[in-house]
Coordinates of C-alpha atoms in Angstrom, one line a residue:
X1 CA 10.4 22.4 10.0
X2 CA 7.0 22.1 8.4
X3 CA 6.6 23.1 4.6
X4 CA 3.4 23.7 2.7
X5 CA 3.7 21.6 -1.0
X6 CA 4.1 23.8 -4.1
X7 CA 1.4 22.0 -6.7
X8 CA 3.9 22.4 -9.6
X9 CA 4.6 19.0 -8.6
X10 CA 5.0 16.3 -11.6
X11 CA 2.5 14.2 -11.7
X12 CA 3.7 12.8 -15.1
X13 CA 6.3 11.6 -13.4
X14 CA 4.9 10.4 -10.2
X15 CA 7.3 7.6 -9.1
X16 CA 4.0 5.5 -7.8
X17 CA 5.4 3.1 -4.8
X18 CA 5.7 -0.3 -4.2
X19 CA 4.6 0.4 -0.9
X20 CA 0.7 0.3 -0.6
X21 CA 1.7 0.5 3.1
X22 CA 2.7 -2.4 5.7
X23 CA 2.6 -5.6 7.1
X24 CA 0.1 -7.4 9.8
X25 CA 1.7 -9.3 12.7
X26 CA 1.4 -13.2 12.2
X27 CA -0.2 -13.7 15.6
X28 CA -3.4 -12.0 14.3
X29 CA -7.0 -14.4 13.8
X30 CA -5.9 -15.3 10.6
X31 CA -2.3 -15.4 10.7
X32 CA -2.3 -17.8 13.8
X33 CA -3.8 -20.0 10.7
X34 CA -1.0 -22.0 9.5
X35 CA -3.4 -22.6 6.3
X36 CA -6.7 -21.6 5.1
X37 CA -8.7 -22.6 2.2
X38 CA -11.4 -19.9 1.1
X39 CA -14.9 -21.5 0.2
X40 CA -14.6 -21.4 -3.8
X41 CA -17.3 -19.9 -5.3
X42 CA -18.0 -19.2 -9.3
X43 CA -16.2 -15.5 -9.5
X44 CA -13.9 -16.2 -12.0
X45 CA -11.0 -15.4 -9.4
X46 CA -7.9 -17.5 -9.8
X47 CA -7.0 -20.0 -7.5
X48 CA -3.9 -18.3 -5.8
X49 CA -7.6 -15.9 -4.9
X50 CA -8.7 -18.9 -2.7
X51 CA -5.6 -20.1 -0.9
X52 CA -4.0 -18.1 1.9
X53 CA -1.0 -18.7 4.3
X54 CA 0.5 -17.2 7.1
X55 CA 4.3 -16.4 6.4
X56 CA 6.5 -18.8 8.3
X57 CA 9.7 -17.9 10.9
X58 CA 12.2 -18.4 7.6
X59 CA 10.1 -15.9 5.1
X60 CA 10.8 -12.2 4.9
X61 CA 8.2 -9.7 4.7
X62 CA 8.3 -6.4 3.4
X63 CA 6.6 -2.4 4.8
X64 CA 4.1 -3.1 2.1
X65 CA 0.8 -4.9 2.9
X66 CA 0.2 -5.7 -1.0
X67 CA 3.9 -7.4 -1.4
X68 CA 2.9 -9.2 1.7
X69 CA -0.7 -10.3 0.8
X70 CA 0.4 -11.3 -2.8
X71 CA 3.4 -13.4 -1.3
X72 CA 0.8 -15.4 1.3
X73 CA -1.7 -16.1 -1.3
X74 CA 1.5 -17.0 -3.3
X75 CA 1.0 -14.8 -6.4
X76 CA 4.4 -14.2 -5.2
X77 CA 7.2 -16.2 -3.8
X78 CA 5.8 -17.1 -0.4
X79 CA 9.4 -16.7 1.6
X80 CA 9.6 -12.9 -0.1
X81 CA 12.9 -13.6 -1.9
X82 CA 14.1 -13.1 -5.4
X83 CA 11.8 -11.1 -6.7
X84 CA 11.9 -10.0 -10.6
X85 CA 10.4 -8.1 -13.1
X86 CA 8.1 -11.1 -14.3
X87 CA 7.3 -12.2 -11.3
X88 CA 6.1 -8.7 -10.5
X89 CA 4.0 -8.2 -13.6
X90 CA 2.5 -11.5 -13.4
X91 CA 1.7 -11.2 -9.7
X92 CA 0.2 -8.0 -9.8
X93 CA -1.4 -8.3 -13.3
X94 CA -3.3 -11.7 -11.7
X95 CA -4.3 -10.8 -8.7
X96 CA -5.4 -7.2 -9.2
X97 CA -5.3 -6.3 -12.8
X98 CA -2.9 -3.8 -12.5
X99 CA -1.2 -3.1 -16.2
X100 CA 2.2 -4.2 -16.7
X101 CA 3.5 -0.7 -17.4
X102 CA 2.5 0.5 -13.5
X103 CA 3.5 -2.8 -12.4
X104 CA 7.2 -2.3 -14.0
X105 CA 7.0 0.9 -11.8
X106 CA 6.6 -0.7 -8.4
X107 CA 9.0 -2.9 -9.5
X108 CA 11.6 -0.6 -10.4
X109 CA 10.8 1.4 -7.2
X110 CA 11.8 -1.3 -5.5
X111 CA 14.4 -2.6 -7.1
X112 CA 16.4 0.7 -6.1
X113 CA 16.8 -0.8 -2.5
X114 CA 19.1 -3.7 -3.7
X115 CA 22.6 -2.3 -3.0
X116 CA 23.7 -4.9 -5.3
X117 CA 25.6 -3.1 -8.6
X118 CA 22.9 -3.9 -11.5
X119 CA 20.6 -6.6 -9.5
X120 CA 17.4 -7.7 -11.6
X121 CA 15.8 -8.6 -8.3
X122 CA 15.0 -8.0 -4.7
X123 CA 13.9 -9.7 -1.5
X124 CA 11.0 -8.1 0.9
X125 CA 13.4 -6.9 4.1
X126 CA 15.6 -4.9 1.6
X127 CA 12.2 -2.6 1.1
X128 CA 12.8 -1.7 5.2
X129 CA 15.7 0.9 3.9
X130 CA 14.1 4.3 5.7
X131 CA 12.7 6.9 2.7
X132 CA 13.3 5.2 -0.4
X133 CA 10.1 3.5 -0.1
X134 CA 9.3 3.2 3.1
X135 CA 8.4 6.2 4.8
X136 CA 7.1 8.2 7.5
X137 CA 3.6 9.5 8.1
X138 CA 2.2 5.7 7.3
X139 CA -1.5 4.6 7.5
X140 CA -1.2 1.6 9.3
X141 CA 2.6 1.6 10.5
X142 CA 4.4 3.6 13.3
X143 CA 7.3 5.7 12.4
X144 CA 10.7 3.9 11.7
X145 CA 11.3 6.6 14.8
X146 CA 9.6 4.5 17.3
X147 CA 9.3 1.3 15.9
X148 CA 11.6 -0.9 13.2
X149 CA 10.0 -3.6 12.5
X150 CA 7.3 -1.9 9.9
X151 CA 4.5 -4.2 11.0
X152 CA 0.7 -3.2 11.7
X153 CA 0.1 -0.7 14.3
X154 CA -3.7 -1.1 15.0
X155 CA -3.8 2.3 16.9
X156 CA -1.5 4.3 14.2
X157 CA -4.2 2.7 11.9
X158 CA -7.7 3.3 13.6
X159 CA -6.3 7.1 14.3
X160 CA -6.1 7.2 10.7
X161 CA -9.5 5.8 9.8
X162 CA -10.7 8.3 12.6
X163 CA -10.7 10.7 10.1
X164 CA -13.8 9.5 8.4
X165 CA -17.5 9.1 9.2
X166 CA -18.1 6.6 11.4
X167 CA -20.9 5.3 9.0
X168 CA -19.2 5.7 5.7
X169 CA -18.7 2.6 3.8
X170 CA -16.8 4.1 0.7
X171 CA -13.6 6.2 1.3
X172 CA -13.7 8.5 -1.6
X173 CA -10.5 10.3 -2.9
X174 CA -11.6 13.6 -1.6
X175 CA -12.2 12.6 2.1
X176 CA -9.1 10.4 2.0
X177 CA -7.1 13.4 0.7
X178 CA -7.8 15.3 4.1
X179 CA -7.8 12.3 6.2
X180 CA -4.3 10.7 4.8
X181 CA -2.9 14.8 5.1
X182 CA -4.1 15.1 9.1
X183 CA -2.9 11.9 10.1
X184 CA 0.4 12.6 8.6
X185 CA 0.5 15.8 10.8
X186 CA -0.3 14.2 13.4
X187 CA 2.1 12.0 13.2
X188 CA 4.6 14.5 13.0
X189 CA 3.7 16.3 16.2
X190 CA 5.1 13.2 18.0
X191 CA 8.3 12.3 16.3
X192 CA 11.1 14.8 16.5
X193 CA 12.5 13.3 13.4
X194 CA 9.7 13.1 11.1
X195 CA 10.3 13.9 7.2
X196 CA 8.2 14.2 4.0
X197 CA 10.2 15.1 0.9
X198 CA 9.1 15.6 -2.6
X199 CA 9.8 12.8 -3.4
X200 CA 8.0 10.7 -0.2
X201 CA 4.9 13.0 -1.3
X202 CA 4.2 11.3 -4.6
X203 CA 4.7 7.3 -3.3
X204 CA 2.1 8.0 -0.4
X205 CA -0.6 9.3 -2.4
X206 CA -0.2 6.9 -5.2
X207 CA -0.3 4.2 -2.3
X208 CA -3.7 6.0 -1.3
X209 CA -5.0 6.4 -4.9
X210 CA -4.2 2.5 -5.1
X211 CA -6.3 1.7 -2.6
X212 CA -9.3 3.8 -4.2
X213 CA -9.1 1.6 -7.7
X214 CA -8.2 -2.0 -6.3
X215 CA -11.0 -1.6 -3.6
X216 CA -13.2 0.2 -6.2
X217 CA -12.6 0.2 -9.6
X218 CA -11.6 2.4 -12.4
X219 CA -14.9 3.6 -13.2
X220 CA -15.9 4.5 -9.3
X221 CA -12.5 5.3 -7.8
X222 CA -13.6 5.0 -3.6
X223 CA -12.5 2.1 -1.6
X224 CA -15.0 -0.3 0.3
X225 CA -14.3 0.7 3.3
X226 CA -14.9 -3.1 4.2
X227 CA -12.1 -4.6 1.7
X228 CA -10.0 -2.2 2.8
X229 CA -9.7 -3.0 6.4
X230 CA -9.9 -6.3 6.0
X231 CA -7.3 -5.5 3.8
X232 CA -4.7 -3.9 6.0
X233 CA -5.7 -5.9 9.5
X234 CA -5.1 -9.3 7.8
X235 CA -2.7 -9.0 4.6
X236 CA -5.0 -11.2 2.8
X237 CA -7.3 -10.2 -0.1
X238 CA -11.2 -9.9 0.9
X239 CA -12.3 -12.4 -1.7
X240 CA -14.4 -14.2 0.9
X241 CA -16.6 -10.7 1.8
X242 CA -17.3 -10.7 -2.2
X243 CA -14.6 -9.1 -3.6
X244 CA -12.7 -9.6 -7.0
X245 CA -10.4 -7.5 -9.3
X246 CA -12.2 -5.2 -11.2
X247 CA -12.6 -5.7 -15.0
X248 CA -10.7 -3.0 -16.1
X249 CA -7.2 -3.0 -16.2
X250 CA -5.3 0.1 -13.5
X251 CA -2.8 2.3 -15.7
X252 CA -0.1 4.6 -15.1
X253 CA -2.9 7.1 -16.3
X254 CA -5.1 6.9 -14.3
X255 CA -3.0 7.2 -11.3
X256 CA -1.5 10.2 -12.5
X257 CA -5.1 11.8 -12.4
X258 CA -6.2 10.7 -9.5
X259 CA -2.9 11.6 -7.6
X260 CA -3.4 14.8 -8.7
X261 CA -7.0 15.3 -7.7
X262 CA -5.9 14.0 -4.2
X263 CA -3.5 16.6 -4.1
X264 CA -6.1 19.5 -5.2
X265 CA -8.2 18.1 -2.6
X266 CA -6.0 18.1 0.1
X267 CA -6.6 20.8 2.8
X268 CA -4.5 24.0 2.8
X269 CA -4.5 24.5 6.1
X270 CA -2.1 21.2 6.6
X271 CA 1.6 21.0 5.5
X272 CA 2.2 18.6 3.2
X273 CA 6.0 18.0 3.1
X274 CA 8.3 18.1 6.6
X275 CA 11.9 18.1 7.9
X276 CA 13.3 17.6 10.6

């Protein structure tokens, strides 16, 4: 069954995921890499920023390609284990200025897939668990439906860029509003047991809003269309296209008002939330 969103949704309370979405298969160009140093260059970018490495047959990875980048440029643990709420702020806080109050929300989000009574910490493969985080309708992932493993999808992922201009380099909010929305739906036409709930809705387009401040900023909210698919094809951060974090910190607020332009923006013509 197919449901059209009410907009009375909460947006003050939008449970912004941990999930930016997914993870790239290691035998990709760069992940066949054991190691790579970036050329350094005078940004000002960390060095975590310059060093990448391809997760290794004992290191768990996680439906997130953000968890995964951070843990192969070792912002976070590299073998995606023991995660905690430090860790978390610092990771995210150093790599991609994200504020400590909206990284304490990923965090919590997915420290609610630990089944362990009052754990303080998580590992990447418990984020698999099917719509707590993880979720149908994905940018770069097939459904849980067809495939388990949560790892890129190149053709689930150039269907969804298929939705822009071919010869756009910025992804603005308003044009990945409607793409995000018709790739969901088409997504659904093909899996009998596709879902969206209300409370899937708000992680998916605080994942997409994400993506419009860490590859843009605060103050131009649109993703380089470049960073991004560098981005999601390689689970490493573009610093060696020209990248850095931007200088303004990402808050809760600002989230909340761009999650709630996306909605607005999203066409009406297109259901927003499914069941089975």
């Amino acid at each position: 069954m197919k449901m059209q969103l009410s907009f009375g949704l909460s947006i003050g309370a939008l449970p912004v995921a941990l999930g930016f979405s997914h993870f790239a298969q290691e035998g990709g160009s760069l992940a066949a890499q054991a190691s790579r140093q970036i050329q350094n260059r005078d940004s000002g970018l960390k060095p975590h920023h310059y060093t990448w490495t391809a997760p290794g047959e004992d290191d768990v990875r996680a439906p997130c390609p953000v968890l995964n980048t951070l843990a192969n440029h070792e912002f976070l643990p590299h073998n995606g284990r023991n995660i905690t709420l430090d860790k978390a702020i610092d990771a995210l806080g150093s790599a991609m200025n994200i504020a400590p109050a909206l990284a304490t929300t990923f965090f919590n989000g997915g420290l609610r897939t630990n089944p362990t009574p009052n754990a303080t910490w998580f590992d990447f493969d418990m984020l698999h668990k099917h719509n707590i985080l993880e979720h149908d309708g994905s940018l770069s992932r097939r459904d849980m439906y067809f495939d388990t493993s949560n790892r890129f999808d190149e053709d689930t992922f150039d269907s969804f860029l298929s939705y822009f201009d071919s010869n756009a380099t910025v992804l603005g909010v308003n044009e990945t509003a409607v793409a995000r929305a018709k790739h969901a739906y088409e997504m659904s036409k093909i899996n009998p047991e596709f879902t969206i709930t209300s409370t899937n809705l708000p992680i998916m387009v605080g994942e997409s809003v994400m993506m419009m401040l860490v590859w843009g900023s605060v103050e131009n909210p649109g993703a380089n269309r470049e960073y991004f698919e560098y981005f999601f094809r390689n689970e490493r951060l573009p610093v060696e296209l020209g990248w850095t974090p931007g200088s303004t910190e990402i808050e809760v607020s600002i989230v909340q008002s761009l999650s709630a332009a996306m909605l607005s923006a999203s066409p009406s013509d297109v259901p927003l939330l499914f069941s089975p």
